Amino acid sequence: PTKGPCVECPWCKHTFPPGTVYESVEKLEASLQKKKNPASNGDRETPLAPGSPPVEQKGKLAPIASRVLINMLWAARLARFDLVRAVCHLAQRVTKWTLECDRRLQRLVGYMAYSKHLRTVGWVGDELGAVKPQLFADADFGGCSDTQRSTSGLHFVVMGPNTNCPINGISKRQGCVSHSTPEAEMVSMSHALRHCGLPCLDLWHALLPHKPGLVVHEDNQAMIKVVETGRNPTMRYIGRTHGVSVSWLHERFKSKDLSLIHI
């Protein structure tokens, strides 16, 4: 804990030196506006070399950003899957933290304090022979405004007539830029199968007596058609750029253990 006068976070009860953490959104926006237009604040604008990118001012939360985000990520992975993408997006900016990141972190902390009564809840009301593992995969096309990269997301749940028990949720930025929605969805599907669906299938075959297959849900019909036919003439480069094999996906979904349905 910080010695002497301090400011306490209402969410995690962590203490910070006064005047360094909790600044109002108006002050942060004023600082951003001052950086964008320093001449309007009585400062002399330093000329930049031709072609050089604008220099952004370092955020005041940069020294403690990683500590705050790791606590948020623990809570998000445990019971708030809706926060995973926002926390991971800010975690990518830890080494280049700016005043804009301060504003986004303050907004995220405020949202968590407002919605702390919400949490992931699962219920089980069926016998083991009536439940099946279900995998949902999705992607946002060009979701990052800075890099234009998409984000892969998955939601793994055990479902039955009276059962809905979440097991895992992952949000991960893709390695390079996708040029279409079916391409981003295919990368997300490959990531969900390799990192969650197939590794967990052996475990569920051992736990569930009827050894059910894995039901995979996808919302892009073009991507489903590519996987069903195994033909992908417009995205021949996807194996080299993303490391995704369309033929491997086609072979996996032809097996009796996997089924792909549109949702």
PDB file of C-alpha atoms in Angstrom:
ATOM      1  CA  PRO A   1       0.000   0.000   0.000  1.00  0.00           C
ATOM      2  CA  THR A   2       1.057   3.564  -0.679  1.00  0.00           C
ATOM      3  CA  LYS A   3       2.267   5.431   2.407  1.00  0.00           C
ATOM      4  CA  GLY A   4       0.925   8.890   3.173  1.00  0.00           C
ATOM      5  CA  PRO A   5      -1.919  10.566   1.275  1.00  0.00           C
ATOM      6  CA  CYS A   6      -3.278   8.248  -1.404  1.00  0.00           C
ATOM      7  CA  VAL A   7      -6.237   7.569  -3.665  1.00  0.00           C
ATOM      8  CA  GLU A   8      -8.037   4.219  -3.398  1.00  0.00           C
ATOM      9  CA  CYS A   9      -9.504   2.457  -6.423  1.00  0.00           C
ATOM     10  CA  PRO A  10     -13.197   1.699  -5.682  1.00  0.00           C
ATOM     11  CA  TRP A  11     -13.013  -1.582  -7.611  1.00  0.00           C
ATOM     12  CA  CYS A  12      -9.798  -3.354  -6.573  1.00  0.00           C
ATOM     13  CA  LYS A  13      -8.989  -1.296  -3.421  1.00  0.00           C
ATOM     14  CA  HIS A  14      -5.480  -0.624  -4.732  1.00  0.00           C
ATOM     15  CA  THR A  15      -3.937   2.659  -3.546  1.00  0.00           C
ATOM     16  CA  PHE A  16      -2.071   5.163  -5.698  1.00  0.00           C
ATOM     17  CA  PRO A  17      -0.265   8.441  -5.021  1.00  0.00           C
ATOM     18  CA  PRO A  18      -2.651  11.392  -5.403  1.00  0.00           C
ATOM     19  CA  GLY A  19      -2.636  13.262  -8.681  1.00  0.00           C
ATOM     20  CA  THR A  20      -1.061  10.443 -10.701  1.00  0.00           C
ATOM     21  CA  VAL A  21      -3.872   8.006 -11.439  1.00  0.00           C
ATOM     22  CA  TYR A  22      -7.438   9.255 -11.162  1.00  0.00           C
ATOM     23  CA  GLU A  23      -7.690  12.268 -13.391  1.00  0.00           C
ATOM     24  CA  SER A  24     -10.994  13.172 -14.919  1.00  0.00           C
ATOM     25  CA  VAL A  25     -11.794  12.373 -18.511  1.00  0.00           C
ATOM     26  CA  GLU A  26     -11.970  16.104 -19.223  1.00  0.00           C
ATOM     27  CA  LYS A  27      -8.368  16.619 -18.087  1.00  0.00           C
ATOM     28  CA  LEU A  28      -7.148  13.703 -20.179  1.00  0.00           C
ATOM     29  CA  GLU A  29      -8.990  14.971 -23.226  1.00  0.00           C
ATOM     30  CA  ALA A  30      -7.575  18.443 -22.637  1.00  0.00           C
ATOM     31  CA  SER A  31      -4.085  16.971 -22.540  1.00  0.00           C
ATOM     32  CA  LEU A  32      -4.740  15.134 -25.793  1.00  0.00           C
ATOM     33  CA  GLN A  33      -6.073  18.323 -27.391  1.00  0.00           C
ATOM     34  CA  LYS A  34      -3.038  20.239 -26.179  1.00  0.00           C
ATOM     35  CA  LYS A  35      -0.744  17.665 -27.749  1.00  0.00           C
ATOM     36  CA  LYS A  36      -2.643  17.804 -31.036  1.00  0.00           C
ATOM     37  CA  ASN A  37      -2.618  21.605 -31.132  1.00  0.00           C
ATOM     38  CA  PRO A  38       0.147  22.934 -28.840  1.00  0.00           C
ATOM     39  CA  ALA A  39       0.105  26.401 -30.414  1.00  0.00           C
ATOM     40  CA  SER A  40      -3.389  27.047 -29.018  1.00  0.00           C
ATOM     41  CA  ASN A  41      -2.058  26.629 -25.465  1.00  0.00           C
ATOM     42  CA  GLY A  42       0.724  29.190 -25.731  1.00  0.00           C
ATOM     43  CA  ASP A  43       3.468  26.616 -26.489  1.00  0.00           C
ATOM     44  CA  ARG A  44       5.713  26.751 -29.491  1.00  0.00           C
ATOM     45  CA  GLU A  45       5.145  23.837 -31.830  1.00  0.00           C
ATOM     46  CA  THR A  46       8.307  21.877 -32.533  1.00  0.00           C
ATOM     47  CA  PRO A  47       8.652  21.248 -36.257  1.00  0.00           C
ATOM     48  CA  LEU A  48       8.879  17.586 -37.251  1.00  0.00           C
ATOM     49  CA  ALA A  49      11.074  16.196 -39.949  1.00  0.00           C
ATOM     50  CA  PRO A  50       9.265  15.507 -43.231  1.00  0.00           C
ATOM     51  CA  GLY A  51       7.730  12.046 -43.221  1.00  0.00           C
ATOM     52  CA  SER A  52       8.265  11.431 -39.492  1.00  0.00           C
ATOM     53  CA  PRO A  53       5.281  10.155 -37.481  1.00  0.00           C
ATOM     54  CA  PRO A  54       3.783  12.430 -34.809  1.00  0.00           C
ATOM     55  CA  VAL A  55       5.184  11.864 -31.321  1.00  0.00           C
ATOM     56  CA  GLU A  56       2.520  10.878 -28.795  1.00  0.00           C
ATOM     57  CA  GLN A  57       2.849  11.865 -25.154  1.00  0.00           C
ATOM     58  CA  LYS A  58       3.439   9.008 -22.730  1.00  0.00           C
ATOM     59  CA  GLY A  59       0.467   8.157 -20.551  1.00  0.00           C
ATOM     60  CA  LYS A  60       0.598   8.765 -16.816  1.00  0.00           C
ATOM     61  CA  LEU A  61      -0.571   5.220 -16.054  1.00  0.00           C
ATOM     62  CA  ALA A  62       2.270   3.614 -18.002  1.00  0.00           C
ATOM     63  CA  PRO A  63       4.278   2.518 -14.884  1.00  0.00           C
ATOM     64  CA  ILE A  64       1.341   0.593 -13.372  1.00  0.00           C
ATOM     65  CA  ALA A  65      -0.677  -0.347 -16.463  1.00  0.00           C
ATOM     66  CA  SER A  66       0.559  -3.938 -16.587  1.00  0.00           C
ATOM     67  CA  ARG A  67      -0.273  -4.533 -12.908  1.00  0.00           C
ATOM     68  CA  VAL A  68      -3.787  -3.175 -13.322  1.00  0.00           C
ATOM     69  CA  LEU A  69      -4.436  -5.147 -16.513  1.00  0.00           C
ATOM     70  CA  ILE A  70      -3.225  -8.475 -15.126  1.00  0.00           C
ATOM     71  CA  ASN A  71      -5.754  -8.225 -12.283  1.00  0.00           C
ATOM     72  CA  MET A  72      -8.483  -7.360 -14.770  1.00  0.00           C
ATOM     73  CA  LEU A  73      -7.492 -10.282 -16.986  1.00  0.00           C
ATOM     74  CA  TRP A  74      -7.747 -12.707 -14.056  1.00  0.00           C
ATOM     75  CA  ALA A  75     -11.311 -11.573 -13.353  1.00  0.00           C
ATOM     76  CA  ALA A  76     -12.215 -11.579 -17.046  1.00  0.00           C
ATOM     77  CA  ARG A  77     -11.012 -15.145 -17.611  1.00  0.00           C
ATOM     78  CA  LEU A  78     -12.718 -16.353 -14.451  1.00  0.00           C
ATOM     79  CA  ALA A  79     -16.217 -14.905 -14.754  1.00  0.00           C
ATOM     80  CA  ARG A  80     -16.399 -12.033 -17.270  1.00  0.00           C
ATOM     81  CA  PHE A  81     -15.712 -13.240 -20.803  1.00  0.00           C
ATOM     82  CA  ASP A  82     -17.082  -9.953 -22.181  1.00  0.00           C
ATOM     83  CA  LEU A  83     -14.020  -8.104 -20.822  1.00  0.00           C
ATOM     84  CA  VAL A  84     -11.340 -10.321 -22.371  1.00  0.00           C
ATOM     85  CA  ARG A  85     -11.105  -8.497 -25.696  1.00  0.00           C
ATOM     86  CA  ALA A  86     -10.955  -5.019 -24.136  1.00  0.00           C
ATOM     87  CA  VAL A  87      -8.283  -6.033 -21.610  1.00  0.00           C
ATOM     88  CA  CYS A  88      -6.161  -7.854 -24.211  1.00  0.00           C
ATOM     89  CA  HIS A  89      -6.397  -4.885 -26.569  1.00  0.00           C
ATOM     90  CA  LEU A  90      -5.011  -2.581 -23.869  1.00  0.00           C
ATOM     91  CA  ALA A  91      -2.348  -5.139 -22.905  1.00  0.00           C
ATOM     92  CA  GLN A  92      -0.927  -4.877 -26.419  1.00  0.00           C
ATOM     93  CA  ARG A  93      -0.221  -1.191 -25.740  1.00  0.00           C
ATOM     94  CA  VAL A  94       1.765  -1.604 -22.504  1.00  0.00           C
ATOM     95  CA  THR A  95       5.136  -0.842 -24.139  1.00  0.00           C
ATOM     96  CA  LYS A  96       3.740   2.185 -26.029  1.00  0.00           C
ATOM     97  CA  TRP A  97       1.260   3.568 -23.514  1.00  0.00           C
ATOM     98  CA  THR A  98      -0.234   6.956 -24.377  1.00  0.00           C
ATOM     99  CA  LEU A  99      -2.765   9.371 -22.919  1.00  0.00           C
ATOM    100  CA  GLU A 100      -5.417   7.773 -25.106  1.00  0.00           C
ATOM    101  CA  CYS A 101      -4.678   4.462 -23.357  1.00  0.00           C
ATOM    102  CA  ASP A 102      -5.175   6.258 -20.019  1.00  0.00           C
ATOM    103  CA  ARG A 103      -8.622   7.354 -21.141  1.00  0.00           C
ATOM    104  CA  ARG A 104      -9.542   3.862 -22.355  1.00  0.00           C
ATOM    105  CA  LEU A 105      -8.345   2.234 -19.135  1.00  0.00           C
ATOM    106  CA  GLN A 106     -10.308   4.698 -17.018  1.00  0.00           C
ATOM    107  CA  ARG A 107     -13.413   3.997 -19.083  1.00  0.00           C
ATOM    108  CA  LEU A 108     -12.910   0.242 -18.689  1.00  0.00           C
ATOM    109  CA  VAL A 109     -12.456   0.522 -14.911  1.00  0.00           C
ATOM    110  CA  GLY A 110     -15.594   2.633 -14.705  1.00  0.00           C
ATOM    111  CA  TYR A 111     -17.556   0.060 -16.692  1.00  0.00           C
ATOM    112  CA  MET A 112     -16.326  -2.755 -14.447  1.00  0.00           C
ATOM    113  CA  ALA A 113     -17.273  -0.807 -11.316  1.00  0.00           C
ATOM    114  CA  TYR A 114     -20.729  -0.149 -12.767  1.00  0.00           C
ATOM    115  CA  SER A 115     -21.319  -3.745 -13.901  1.00  0.00           C
ATOM    116  CA  LYS A 116     -19.590  -5.686 -11.119  1.00  0.00           C
ATOM    117  CA  HIS A 117     -22.901  -7.397 -10.328  1.00  0.00           C
ATOM    118  CA  LEU A 118     -22.689  -9.195 -13.697  1.00  0.00           C
ATOM    119  CA  ARG A 119     -20.802 -12.477 -13.984  1.00  0.00           C
ATOM    120  CA  THR A 120     -20.708 -15.641 -16.056  1.00  0.00           C
ATOM    121  CA  VAL A 121     -23.167 -18.192 -14.671  1.00  0.00           C
ATOM    122  CA  GLY A 122     -23.615 -21.829 -15.697  1.00  0.00           C
ATOM    123  CA  TRP A 123     -26.315 -24.304 -14.770  1.00  0.00           C
ATOM    124  CA  VAL A 124     -26.513 -28.108 -15.006  1.00  0.00           C
ATOM    125  CA  GLY A 125     -29.852 -29.938 -14.930  1.00  0.00           C
ATOM    126  CA  ASP A 126     -29.275 -33.073 -17.037  1.00  0.00           C
ATOM    127  CA  GLU A 127     -27.599 -36.436 -16.712  1.00  0.00           C
ATOM    128  CA  LEU A 128     -24.173 -36.926 -18.273  1.00  0.00           C
ATOM    129  CA  GLY A 129     -25.665 -38.810 -21.200  1.00  0.00           C
ATOM    130  CA  ALA A 130     -27.737 -35.794 -22.293  1.00  0.00           C
ATOM    131  CA  VAL A 131     -25.031 -33.137 -22.628  1.00  0.00           C
ATOM    132  CA  LYS A 132     -22.677 -32.356 -25.512  1.00  0.00           C
ATOM    133  CA  PRO A 133     -19.653 -30.046 -25.874  1.00  0.00           C
ATOM    134  CA  GLN A 134     -20.331 -27.045 -28.121  1.00  0.00           C
ATOM    135  CA  LEU A 135     -17.757 -24.701 -29.641  1.00  0.00           C
ATOM    136  CA  PHE A 136     -18.573 -21.220 -30.976  1.00  0.00           C
ATOM    137  CA  ALA A 137     -15.991 -19.438 -33.150  1.00  0.00           C
ATOM    138  CA  ASP A 138     -16.200 -15.903 -34.508  1.00  0.00           C
ATOM    139  CA  ALA A 139     -14.018 -13.032 -35.719  1.00  0.00           C
ATOM    140  CA  ASP A 140     -14.315  -9.274 -36.138  1.00  0.00           C
ATOM    141  CA  PHE A 141     -13.021  -8.212 -39.552  1.00  0.00           C
ATOM    142  CA  GLY A 142     -10.454  -5.414 -39.181  1.00  0.00           C
ATOM    143  CA  GLY A 143     -11.391  -4.759 -35.575  1.00  0.00           C
ATOM    144  CA  CYS A 144      -8.133  -2.987 -34.642  1.00  0.00           C
ATOM    145  CA  SER A 145      -8.188   0.569 -35.984  1.00  0.00           C
ATOM    146  CA  ASP A 146      -4.399   0.923 -35.685  1.00  0.00           C
ATOM    147  CA  THR A 147      -3.211  -2.258 -37.424  1.00  0.00           C
ATOM    148  CA  GLN A 148      -6.403  -3.310 -39.285  1.00  0.00           C
ATOM    149  CA  ARG A 149      -5.961  -6.812 -37.858  1.00  0.00           C
ATOM    150  CA  SER A 150      -8.920  -8.971 -36.970  1.00  0.00           C
ATOM    151  CA  THR A 151      -9.550 -10.669 -33.624  1.00  0.00           C
ATOM    152  CA  SER A 152     -10.285 -14.371 -33.197  1.00  0.00           C
ATOM    153  CA  GLY A 153     -12.751 -15.339 -30.488  1.00  0.00           C
ATOM    154  CA  LEU A 154     -14.094 -18.640 -29.184  1.00  0.00           C
ATOM    155  CA  HIS A 155     -16.614 -19.737 -26.595  1.00  0.00           C
ATOM    156  CA  PHE A 156     -16.594 -23.330 -25.362  1.00  0.00           C
ATOM    157  CA  VAL A 157     -19.646 -24.578 -23.464  1.00  0.00           C
ATOM    158  CA  VAL A 158     -21.303 -27.842 -22.439  1.00  0.00           C
ATOM    159  CA  MET A 159     -24.982 -27.796 -23.374  1.00  0.00           C
ATOM    160  CA  GLY A 160     -28.036 -29.980 -22.962  1.00  0.00           C
ATOM    161  CA  PRO A 161     -31.827 -29.620 -22.698  1.00  0.00           C
ATOM    162  CA  ASN A 162     -31.451 -28.092 -19.206  1.00  0.00           C
ATOM    163  CA  THR A 163     -27.694 -27.470 -19.143  1.00  0.00           C
ATOM    164  CA  ASN A 164     -25.552 -24.531 -20.182  1.00  0.00           C
ATOM    165  CA  CYS A 165     -22.141 -24.519 -18.500  1.00  0.00           C
ATOM    166  CA  PRO A 166     -19.412 -22.227 -19.938  1.00  0.00           C
ATOM    167  CA  ILE A 167     -15.935 -23.757 -19.865  1.00  0.00           C
ATOM    168  CA  ASN A 168     -13.605 -21.369 -21.700  1.00  0.00           C
ATOM    169  CA  GLY A 169     -13.506 -18.114 -23.635  1.00  0.00           C
ATOM    170  CA  ILE A 170     -10.547 -16.740 -25.600  1.00  0.00           C
ATOM    171  CA  SER A 171      -9.886 -13.526 -27.519  1.00  0.00           C
ATOM    172  CA  LYS A 172      -6.692 -13.280 -29.583  1.00  0.00           C
ATOM    173  CA  ARG A 173      -5.505 -10.861 -32.236  1.00  0.00           C
ATOM    174  CA  GLN A 174      -4.647 -12.511 -35.547  1.00  0.00           C
ATOM    175  CA  GLY A 175      -1.069 -12.577 -36.769  1.00  0.00           C
ATOM    176  CA  CYS A 176      -1.568 -10.517 -39.930  1.00  0.00           C
ATOM    177  CA  VAL A 177      -4.213  -8.572 -41.815  1.00  0.00           C
ATOM    178  CA  SER A 178      -7.153 -10.515 -43.265  1.00  0.00           C
ATOM    179  CA  HIS A 179      -8.588  -9.280 -46.556  1.00  0.00           C
ATOM    180  CA  SER A 180     -12.155 -10.590 -46.222  1.00  0.00           C
ATOM    181  CA  THR A 181     -14.635 -11.722 -43.618  1.00  0.00           C
ATOM    182  CA  PRO A 182     -14.495 -15.428 -44.670  1.00  0.00           C
ATOM    183  CA  GLU A 183     -10.703 -15.310 -44.324  1.00  0.00           C
ATOM    184  CA  ALA A 184     -10.908 -13.874 -40.795  1.00  0.00           C
ATOM    185  CA  GLU A 185     -13.569 -16.444 -39.874  1.00  0.00           C
ATOM    186  CA  MET A 186     -11.450 -19.302 -41.201  1.00  0.00           C
ATOM    187  CA  VAL A 187      -8.457 -18.186 -39.140  1.00  0.00           C
ATOM    188  CA  SER A 188     -10.679 -17.980 -36.076  1.00  0.00           C
ATOM    189  CA  MET A 189     -12.082 -21.465 -36.719  1.00  0.00           C
ATOM    190  CA  SER A 190      -8.615 -22.977 -37.105  1.00  0.00           C
ATOM    191  CA  HIS A 191      -7.462 -21.331 -33.859  1.00  0.00           C
ATOM    192  CA  ALA A 192     -10.544 -22.526 -31.962  1.00  0.00           C
ATOM    193  CA  LEU A 193     -10.121 -26.137 -33.125  1.00  0.00           C
ATOM    194  CA  ARG A 194      -6.377 -26.375 -32.534  1.00  0.00           C
ATOM    195  CA  HIS A 195      -6.280 -24.662 -29.133  1.00  0.00           C
ATOM    196  CA  CYS A 196      -9.567 -25.706 -27.560  1.00  0.00           C
ATOM    197  CA  GLY A 197     -11.888 -28.004 -29.509  1.00  0.00           C
ATOM    198  CA  LEU A 198      -9.681 -30.942 -30.451  1.00  0.00           C
ATOM    199  CA  PRO A 199      -7.519 -31.008 -27.270  1.00  0.00           C
ATOM    200  CA  CYS A 200     -10.679 -31.091 -25.113  1.00  0.00           C
ATOM    201  CA  LEU A 201     -12.420 -33.783 -27.171  1.00  0.00           C
ATOM    202  CA  ASP A 202     -10.400 -36.650 -25.673  1.00  0.00           C
ATOM    203  CA  LEU A 203     -11.215 -35.394 -22.176  1.00  0.00           C
ATOM    204  CA  TRP A 204     -14.965 -35.260 -22.845  1.00  0.00           C
ATOM    205  CA  HIS A 205     -14.881 -38.734 -24.384  1.00  0.00           C
ATOM    206  CA  ALA A 206     -13.425 -39.965 -21.085  1.00  0.00           C
ATOM    207  CA  LEU A 207     -15.902 -38.044 -18.904  1.00  0.00           C
ATOM    208  CA  LEU A 208     -19.137 -38.566 -20.825  1.00  0.00           C
ATOM    209  CA  PRO A 209     -20.364 -42.168 -21.180  1.00  0.00           C
ATOM    210  CA  HIS A 210     -21.922 -41.733 -24.658  1.00  0.00           C
ATOM    211  CA  LYS A 211     -18.709 -40.197 -26.111  1.00  0.00           C
ATOM    212  CA  PRO A 212     -20.401 -37.382 -28.042  1.00  0.00           C
ATOM    213  CA  GLY A 213     -18.850 -35.489 -30.927  1.00  0.00           C
ATOM    214  CA  LEU A 214     -17.975 -31.818 -30.905  1.00  0.00           C
ATOM    215  CA  VAL A 215     -20.593 -29.470 -32.370  1.00  0.00           C
ATOM    216  CA  VAL A 216     -18.988 -26.370 -33.920  1.00  0.00           C
ATOM    217  CA  HIS A 217     -21.100 -23.269 -34.605  1.00  0.00           C
ATOM    218  CA  GLU A 218     -20.232 -20.744 -37.324  1.00  0.00           C
ATOM    219  CA  ASP A 219     -22.152 -17.723 -38.633  1.00  0.00           C
ATOM    220  CA  ASN A 220     -20.454 -17.190 -42.021  1.00  0.00           C
ATOM    221  CA  GLN A 221     -21.988 -19.276 -44.793  1.00  0.00           C
ATOM    222  CA  ALA A 222     -19.154 -18.614 -47.256  1.00  0.00           C
ATOM    223  CA  MET A 223     -16.599 -19.981 -44.820  1.00  0.00           C
ATOM    224  CA  ILE A 224     -18.790 -23.043 -44.143  1.00  0.00           C
ATOM    225  CA  LYS A 225     -19.034 -23.764 -47.873  1.00  0.00           C
ATOM    226  CA  VAL A 226     -15.245 -23.574 -48.248  1.00  0.00           C
ATOM    227  CA  VAL A 227     -14.745 -26.047 -45.393  1.00  0.00           C
ATOM    228  CA  GLU A 228     -17.383 -28.434 -46.744  1.00  0.00           C
ATOM    229  CA  THR A 229     -15.978 -28.486 -50.291  1.00  0.00           C
ATOM    230  CA  GLY A 230     -12.282 -28.130 -49.458  1.00  0.00           C
ATOM    231  CA  ARG A 231     -11.888 -25.678 -52.360  1.00  0.00           C
ATOM    232  CA  ASN A 232     -10.570 -22.178 -51.787  1.00  0.00           C
ATOM    233  CA  PRO A 233      -9.395 -20.622 -55.076  1.00  0.00           C
ATOM    234  CA  THR A 234      -9.686 -16.988 -53.923  1.00  0.00           C
ATOM    235  CA  MET A 235      -7.558 -17.386 -50.770  1.00  0.00           C
ATOM    236  CA  ARG A 236      -4.623 -19.524 -51.880  1.00  0.00           C
ATOM    237  CA  TYR A 237      -2.283 -17.376 -49.790  1.00  0.00           C
ATOM    238  CA  ILE A 238      -3.973 -18.133 -46.446  1.00  0.00           C
ATOM    239  CA  GLY A 239      -1.667 -21.061 -45.737  1.00  0.00           C
ATOM    240  CA  ARG A 240       1.421 -18.884 -46.140  1.00  0.00           C
ATOM    241  CA  THR A 241       0.185 -15.753 -44.367  1.00  0.00           C
ATOM    242  CA  HIS A 242      -1.903 -17.194 -41.529  1.00  0.00           C
ATOM    243  CA  GLY A 243      -0.667 -20.782 -41.461  1.00  0.00           C
ATOM    244  CA  VAL A 244      -4.196 -22.125 -41.971  1.00  0.00           C
ATOM    245  CA  SER A 245      -4.738 -25.269 -44.050  1.00  0.00           C
ATOM    246  CA  VAL A 246      -8.151 -25.462 -45.713  1.00  0.00           C
ATOM    247  CA  SER A 247      -7.602 -29.119 -46.607  1.00  0.00           C
ATOM    248  CA  TRP A 248      -6.898 -29.924 -42.940  1.00  0.00           C
ATOM    249  CA  LEU A 249     -10.151 -28.260 -41.884  1.00  0.00           C
ATOM    250  CA  HIS A 250     -12.002 -30.158 -44.627  1.00  0.00           C
ATOM    251  CA  GLU A 251     -10.599 -33.498 -43.480  1.00  0.00           C
ATOM    252  CA  ARG A 252     -11.299 -32.812 -39.808  1.00  0.00           C
ATOM    253  CA  PHE A 253     -14.955 -31.953 -40.383  1.00  0.00           C
ATOM    254  CA  LYS A 254     -15.438 -35.057 -42.521  1.00  0.00           C
ATOM    255  CA  SER A 255     -14.748 -37.192 -39.446  1.00  0.00           C
ATOM    256  CA  LYS A 256     -17.616 -38.426 -37.276  1.00  0.00           C
ATOM    257  CA  ASP A 257     -16.331 -36.603 -34.184  1.00  0.00           C
ATOM    258  CA  LEU A 258     -16.929 -33.095 -35.600  1.00  0.00           C
ATOM    259  CA  SER A 259     -19.991 -31.416 -37.021  1.00  0.00           C
ATOM    260  CA  LEU A 260     -20.205 -27.873 -38.414  1.00  0.00           C
ATOM    261  CA  ILE A 261     -23.542 -26.060 -38.352  1.00  0.00           C
ATOM    262  CA  HIS A 262     -24.645 -22.537 -39.249  1.00  0.00           C
ATOM    263  CA  ILE A 263     -25.982 -20.336 -36.475  1.00  0.00           C
TER     264      ILE A 263
END
